[in-house]
Tab-separated table of C-alpha atoms in Angstrom:
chain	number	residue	atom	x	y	z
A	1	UNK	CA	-36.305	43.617	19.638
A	2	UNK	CA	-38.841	43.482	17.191
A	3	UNK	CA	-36.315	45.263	14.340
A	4	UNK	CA	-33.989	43.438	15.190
A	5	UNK	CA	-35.806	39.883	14.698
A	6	UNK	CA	-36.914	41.498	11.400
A	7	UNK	CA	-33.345	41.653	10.207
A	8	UNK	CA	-32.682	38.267	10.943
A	9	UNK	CA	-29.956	38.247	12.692
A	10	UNK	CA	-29.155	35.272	14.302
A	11	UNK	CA	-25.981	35.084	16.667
A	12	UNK	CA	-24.287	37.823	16.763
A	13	UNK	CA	-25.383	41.684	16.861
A	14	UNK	CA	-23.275	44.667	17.869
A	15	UNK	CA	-24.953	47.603	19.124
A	16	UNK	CA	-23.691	51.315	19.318
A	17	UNK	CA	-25.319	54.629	19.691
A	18	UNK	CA	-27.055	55.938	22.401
A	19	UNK	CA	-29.429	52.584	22.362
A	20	UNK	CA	-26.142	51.060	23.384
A	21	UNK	CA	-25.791	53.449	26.612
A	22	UNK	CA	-29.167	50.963	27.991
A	23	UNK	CA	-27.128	48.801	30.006
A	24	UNK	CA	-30.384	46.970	31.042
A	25	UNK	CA	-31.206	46.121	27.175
A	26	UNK	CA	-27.727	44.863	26.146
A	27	UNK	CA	-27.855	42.666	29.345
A	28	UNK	CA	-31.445	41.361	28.309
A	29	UNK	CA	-30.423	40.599	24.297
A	30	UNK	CA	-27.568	38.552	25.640
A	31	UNK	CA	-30.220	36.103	26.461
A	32	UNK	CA	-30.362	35.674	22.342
A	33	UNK	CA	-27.438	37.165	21.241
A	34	UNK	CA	-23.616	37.192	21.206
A	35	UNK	CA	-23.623	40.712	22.480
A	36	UNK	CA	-20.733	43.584	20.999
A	37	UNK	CA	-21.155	46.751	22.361
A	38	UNK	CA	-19.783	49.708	20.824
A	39	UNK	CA	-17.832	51.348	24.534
A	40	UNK	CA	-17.783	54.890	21.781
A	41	UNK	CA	-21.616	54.664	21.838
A	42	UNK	CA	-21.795	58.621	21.174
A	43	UNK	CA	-20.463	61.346	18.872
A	44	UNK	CA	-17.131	60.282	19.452
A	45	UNK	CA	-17.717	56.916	17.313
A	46	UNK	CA	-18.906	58.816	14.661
A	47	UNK	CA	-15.555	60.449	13.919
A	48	UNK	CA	-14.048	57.465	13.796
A	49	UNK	CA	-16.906	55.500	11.511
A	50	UNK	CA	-16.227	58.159	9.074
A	51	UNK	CA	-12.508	57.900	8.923
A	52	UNK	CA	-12.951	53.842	8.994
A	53	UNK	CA	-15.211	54.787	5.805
A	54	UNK	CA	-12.312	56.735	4.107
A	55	UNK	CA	-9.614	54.721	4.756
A	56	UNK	CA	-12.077	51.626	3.126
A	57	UNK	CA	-12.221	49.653	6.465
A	58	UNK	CA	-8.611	49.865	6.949
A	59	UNK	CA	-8.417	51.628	10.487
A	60	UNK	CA	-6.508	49.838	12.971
A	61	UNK	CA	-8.911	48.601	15.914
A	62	UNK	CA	-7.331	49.458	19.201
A	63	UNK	CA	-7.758	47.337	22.300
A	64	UNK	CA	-7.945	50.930	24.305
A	65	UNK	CA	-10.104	52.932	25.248
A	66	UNK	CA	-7.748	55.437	26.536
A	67	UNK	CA	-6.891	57.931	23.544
A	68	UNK	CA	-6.599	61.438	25.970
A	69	UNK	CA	-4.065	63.274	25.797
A	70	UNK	CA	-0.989	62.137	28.233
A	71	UNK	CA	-0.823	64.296	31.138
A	72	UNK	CA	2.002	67.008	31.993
A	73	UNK	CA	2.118	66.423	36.094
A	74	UNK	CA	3.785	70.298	36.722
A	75	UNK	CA	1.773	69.970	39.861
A	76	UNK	CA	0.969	73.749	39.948
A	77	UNK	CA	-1.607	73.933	42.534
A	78	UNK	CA	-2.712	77.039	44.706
A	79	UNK	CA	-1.693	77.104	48.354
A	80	UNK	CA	-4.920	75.440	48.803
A	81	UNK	CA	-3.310	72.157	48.481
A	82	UNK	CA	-1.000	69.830	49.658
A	83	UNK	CA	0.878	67.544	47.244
A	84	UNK	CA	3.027	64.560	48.981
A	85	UNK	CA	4.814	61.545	47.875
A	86	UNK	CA	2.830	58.256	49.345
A	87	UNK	CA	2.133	54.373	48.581
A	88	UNK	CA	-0.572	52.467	47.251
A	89	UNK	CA	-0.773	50.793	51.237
A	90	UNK	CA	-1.620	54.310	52.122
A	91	UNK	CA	-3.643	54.980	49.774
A	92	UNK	CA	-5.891	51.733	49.986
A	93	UNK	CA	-5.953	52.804	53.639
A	94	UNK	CA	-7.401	56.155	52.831
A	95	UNK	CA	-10.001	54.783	50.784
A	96	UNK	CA	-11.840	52.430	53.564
A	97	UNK	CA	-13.710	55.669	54.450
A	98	UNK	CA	-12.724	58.642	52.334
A	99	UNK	CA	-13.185	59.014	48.560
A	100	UNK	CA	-10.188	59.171	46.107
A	101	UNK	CA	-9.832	60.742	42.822
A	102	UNK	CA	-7.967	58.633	40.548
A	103	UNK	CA	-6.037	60.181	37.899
A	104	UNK	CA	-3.759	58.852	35.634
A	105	UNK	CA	-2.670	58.428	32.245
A	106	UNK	CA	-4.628	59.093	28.749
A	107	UNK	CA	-7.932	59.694	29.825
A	108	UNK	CA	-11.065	57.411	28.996
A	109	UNK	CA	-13.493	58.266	25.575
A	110	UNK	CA	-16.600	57.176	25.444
A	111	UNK	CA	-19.223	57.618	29.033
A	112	UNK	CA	-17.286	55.816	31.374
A	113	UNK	CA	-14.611	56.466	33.679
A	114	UNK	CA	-13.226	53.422	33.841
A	115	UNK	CA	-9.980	53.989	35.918
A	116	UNK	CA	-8.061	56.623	34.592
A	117	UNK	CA	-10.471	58.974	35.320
A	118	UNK	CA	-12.203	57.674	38.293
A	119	UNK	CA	-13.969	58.868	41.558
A	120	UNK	CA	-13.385	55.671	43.985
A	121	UNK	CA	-14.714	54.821	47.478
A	122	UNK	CA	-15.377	51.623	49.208
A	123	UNK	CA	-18.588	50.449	49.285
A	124	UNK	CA	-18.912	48.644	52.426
A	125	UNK	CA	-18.165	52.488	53.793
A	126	UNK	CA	-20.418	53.807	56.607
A	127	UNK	CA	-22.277	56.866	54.359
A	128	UNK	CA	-19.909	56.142	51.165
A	129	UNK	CA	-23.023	57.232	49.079
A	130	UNK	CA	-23.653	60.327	50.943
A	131	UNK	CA	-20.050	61.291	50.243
A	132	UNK	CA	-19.784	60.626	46.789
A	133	UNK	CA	-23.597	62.161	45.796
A	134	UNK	CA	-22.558	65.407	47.808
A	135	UNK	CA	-19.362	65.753	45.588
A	136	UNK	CA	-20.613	64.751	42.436
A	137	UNK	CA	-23.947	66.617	43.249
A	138	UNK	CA	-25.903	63.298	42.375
A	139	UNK	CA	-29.616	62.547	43.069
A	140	UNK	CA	-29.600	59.904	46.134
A	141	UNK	CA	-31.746	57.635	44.315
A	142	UNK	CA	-29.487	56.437	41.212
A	143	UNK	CA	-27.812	53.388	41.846
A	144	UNK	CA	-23.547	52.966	41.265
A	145	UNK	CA	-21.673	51.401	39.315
A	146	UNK	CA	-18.311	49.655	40.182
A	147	UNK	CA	-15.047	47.662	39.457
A	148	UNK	CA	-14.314	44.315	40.321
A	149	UNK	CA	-11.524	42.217	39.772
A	150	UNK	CA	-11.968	39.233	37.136
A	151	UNK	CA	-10.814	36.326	39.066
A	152	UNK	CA	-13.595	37.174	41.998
A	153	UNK	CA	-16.214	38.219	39.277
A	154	UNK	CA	-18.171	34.431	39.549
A	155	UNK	CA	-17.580	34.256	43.401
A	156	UNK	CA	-20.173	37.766	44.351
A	157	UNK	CA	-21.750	38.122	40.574
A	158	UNK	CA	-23.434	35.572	38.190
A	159	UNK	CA	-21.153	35.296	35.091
A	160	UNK	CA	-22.643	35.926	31.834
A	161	UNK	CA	-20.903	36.133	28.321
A	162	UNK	CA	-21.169	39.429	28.039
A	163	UNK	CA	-17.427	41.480	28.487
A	164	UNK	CA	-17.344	43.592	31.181
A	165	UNK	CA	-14.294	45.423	30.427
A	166	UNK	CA	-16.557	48.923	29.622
A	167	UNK	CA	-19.124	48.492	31.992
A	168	UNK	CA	-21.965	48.457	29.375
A	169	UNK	CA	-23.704	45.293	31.046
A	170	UNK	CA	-25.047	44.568	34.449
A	171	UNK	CA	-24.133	41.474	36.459
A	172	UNK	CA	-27.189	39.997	38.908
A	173	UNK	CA	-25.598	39.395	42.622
A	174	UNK	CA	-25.561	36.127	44.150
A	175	UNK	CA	-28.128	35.982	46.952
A	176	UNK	CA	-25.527	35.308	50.173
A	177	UNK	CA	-24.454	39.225	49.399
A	178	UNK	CA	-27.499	40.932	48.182
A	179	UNK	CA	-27.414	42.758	51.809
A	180	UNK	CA	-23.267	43.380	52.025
A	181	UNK	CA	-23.484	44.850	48.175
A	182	UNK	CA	-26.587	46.754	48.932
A	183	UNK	CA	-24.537	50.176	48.434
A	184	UNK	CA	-23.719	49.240	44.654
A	185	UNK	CA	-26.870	47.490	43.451
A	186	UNK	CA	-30.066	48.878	41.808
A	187	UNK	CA	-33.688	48.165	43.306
A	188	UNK	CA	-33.369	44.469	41.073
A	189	UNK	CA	-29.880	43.511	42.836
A	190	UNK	CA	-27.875	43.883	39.893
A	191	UNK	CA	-24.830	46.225	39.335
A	192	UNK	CA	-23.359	47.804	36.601
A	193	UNK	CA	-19.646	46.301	36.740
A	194	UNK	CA	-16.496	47.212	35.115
A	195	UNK	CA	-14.492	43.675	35.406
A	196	UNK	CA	-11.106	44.182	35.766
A	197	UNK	CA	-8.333	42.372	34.288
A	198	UNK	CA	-4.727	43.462	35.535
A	199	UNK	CA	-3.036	43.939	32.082
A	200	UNK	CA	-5.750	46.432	31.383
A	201	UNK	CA	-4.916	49.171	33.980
A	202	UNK	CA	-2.106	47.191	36.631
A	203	UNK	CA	-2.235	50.726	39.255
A	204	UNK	CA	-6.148	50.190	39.148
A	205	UNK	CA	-6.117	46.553	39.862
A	206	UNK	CA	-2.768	46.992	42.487
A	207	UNK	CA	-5.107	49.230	44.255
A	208	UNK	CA	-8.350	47.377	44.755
A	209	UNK	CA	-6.081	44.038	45.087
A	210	UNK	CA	-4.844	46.229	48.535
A	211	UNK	CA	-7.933	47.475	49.277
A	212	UNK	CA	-9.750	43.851	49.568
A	213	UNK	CA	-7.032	43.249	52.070
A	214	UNK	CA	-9.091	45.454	54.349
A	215	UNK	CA	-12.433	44.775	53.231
A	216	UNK	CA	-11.997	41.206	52.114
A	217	UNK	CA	-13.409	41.952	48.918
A	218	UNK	CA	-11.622	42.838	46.079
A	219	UNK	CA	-14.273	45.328	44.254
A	220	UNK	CA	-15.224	49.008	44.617
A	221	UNK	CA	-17.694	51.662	44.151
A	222	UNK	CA	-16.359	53.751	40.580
A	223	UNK	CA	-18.350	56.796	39.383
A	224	UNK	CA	-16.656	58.975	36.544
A	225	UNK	CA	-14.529	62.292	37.559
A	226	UNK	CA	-16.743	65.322	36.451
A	227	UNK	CA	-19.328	66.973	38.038
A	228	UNK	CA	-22.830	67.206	36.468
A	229	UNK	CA	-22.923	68.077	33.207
A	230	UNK	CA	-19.505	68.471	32.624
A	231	UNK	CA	-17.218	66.224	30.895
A	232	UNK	CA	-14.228	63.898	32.249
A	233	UNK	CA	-11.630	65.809	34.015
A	234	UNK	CA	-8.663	65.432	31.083
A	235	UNK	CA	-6.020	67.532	32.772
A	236	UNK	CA	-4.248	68.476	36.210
A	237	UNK	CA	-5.845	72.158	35.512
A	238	UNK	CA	-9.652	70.267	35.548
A	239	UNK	CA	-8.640	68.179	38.619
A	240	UNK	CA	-8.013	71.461	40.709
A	241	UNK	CA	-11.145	72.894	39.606
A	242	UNK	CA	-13.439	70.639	39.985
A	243	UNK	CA	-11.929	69.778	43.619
A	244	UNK	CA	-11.766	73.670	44.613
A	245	UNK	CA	-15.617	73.442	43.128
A	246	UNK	CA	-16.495	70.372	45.201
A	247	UNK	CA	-15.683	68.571	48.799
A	248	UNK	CA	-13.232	66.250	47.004
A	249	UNK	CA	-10.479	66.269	49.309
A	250	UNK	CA	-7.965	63.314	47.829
A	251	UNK	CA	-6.616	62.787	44.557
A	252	UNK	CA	-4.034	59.725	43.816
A	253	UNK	CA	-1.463	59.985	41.043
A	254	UNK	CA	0.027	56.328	40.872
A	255	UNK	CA	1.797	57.259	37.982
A	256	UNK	CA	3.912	59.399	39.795
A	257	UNK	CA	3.000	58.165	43.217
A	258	UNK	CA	1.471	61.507	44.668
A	259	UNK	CA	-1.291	62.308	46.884
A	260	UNK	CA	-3.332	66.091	46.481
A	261	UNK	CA	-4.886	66.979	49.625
A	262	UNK	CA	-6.957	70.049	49.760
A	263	UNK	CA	-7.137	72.143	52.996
């Protein structure tokens, strides 16, 4: 804070780097600042600085953060799995107690699944954290992050003017559900939030729109689709392995409206 005083900046500061990936910091300078955060706060932004730099700041600025390569759904999976046609209903059924991969599209750059590439489960679930730190092979004690759509954003969270479309901020939870939210929030009741408009990703926000029809709250627990160490899942080939290497069970494919079961 002090460096950045020093360079007199005034209203507006964008961050990037891996300062940016400090979530609690970019939340905290917002109290000073109109916030940017770069959501390609690693190597990946560097690539594209230095071809912004070569093309003299000509680079067209995509509103996407979704440059993966498009998936080929051949659906060749061992006889290990089951692959069968199904519903979003269904699916938003499924996920009241059982986690969901959710994989579709270009994947996500930058350190977010955001998704595309997304390991879902509701959080009001009786041991949803148990399930999702025994796939993902997570220490119990780091707190979740999750999506919520925009139009209930101000009714559980306090607003800010931060944009929560990368989920590089954290939102502080109103008081009346600091105990119902207690599955998603860190030791200062805040959560990390990816806020959810439906032009952004309309299968994502379809499927937590039928899920709050269950719950009665349209948000849920999101956690990126890798395990430790490993980067996102981009392909159909990474999604086998890494649910063959883990007790994933489910994987939804809205774009082709398929459901992977392993046995």
């Amino acid at each position: 804070l002090n460096i950045i005083k020093e360079s007199n900046i005034e209203k507006e500061l964008t961050l990037t780097g891996g300062f940016a990936q400090n979530i609690i910091n970019n939340t905290k300078l917002l109290e000073l600042y109109d916030v940017h955060v770069d959501p390609f706060n690693n190597d990946q932004g560097i690539t594209l600085g230095v071809a912004n730099w070569l093309l003299d700041n000509k680079l067209k600025k995509l509103n996407t953060v979704n440059l993966g390569f498009k998936p080929e759904y051949n659906l060749n999976f061992s006889s290990n799995f089951e692959i069968k046609d199904i519903d979003i209903k269904k699916v938003a059924k499924l996920l009241i107690e059982e986690p969901i991969a959710l994989f579709q599209g270009r994947s996500e750059q930058g350190q977010r699944g955001l998704g595309n590439r997304s390991l879902l489960i509701n959080p009001f679930a009786q041991n949803c954290l148990e399930k999702i730190n025994t796939i993902k092979k997570r220490e119990w004690y780091r707190p979740f992050a999750a999506t919520i759509t925009k139009e209930k954003l101000n009714s559980y969270f306090f607003e800010h003017k931060g944009d929560g479309s990368y989920m590089l901020f954290t939102y502080n939870v109103r008081e009346q559900y600091k105990e119902k939210f207690k599955n998603i929030l860190s030791n200062e009741n805040n959560c990390r939030l990816q806020v959810l408009d439906k032009n952004q990703n309309v299968n994502y926000f379809n499927l937590i729109k039928e899920l709050g029809y269950h719950t009665d709250f349209e948000i849920v627990l999101n956690t990126s689709l890798n395990l430790p160490g490993e980067p996102l899942v981009e392909d159909l080939n990474d999604l086998e392995e890494m649910m063959t290497r883990s007790d994933l069970k489910y994987a939804y494919l809205p774009d082709i409206n398929k459901l992977i079961i392993k046995h």
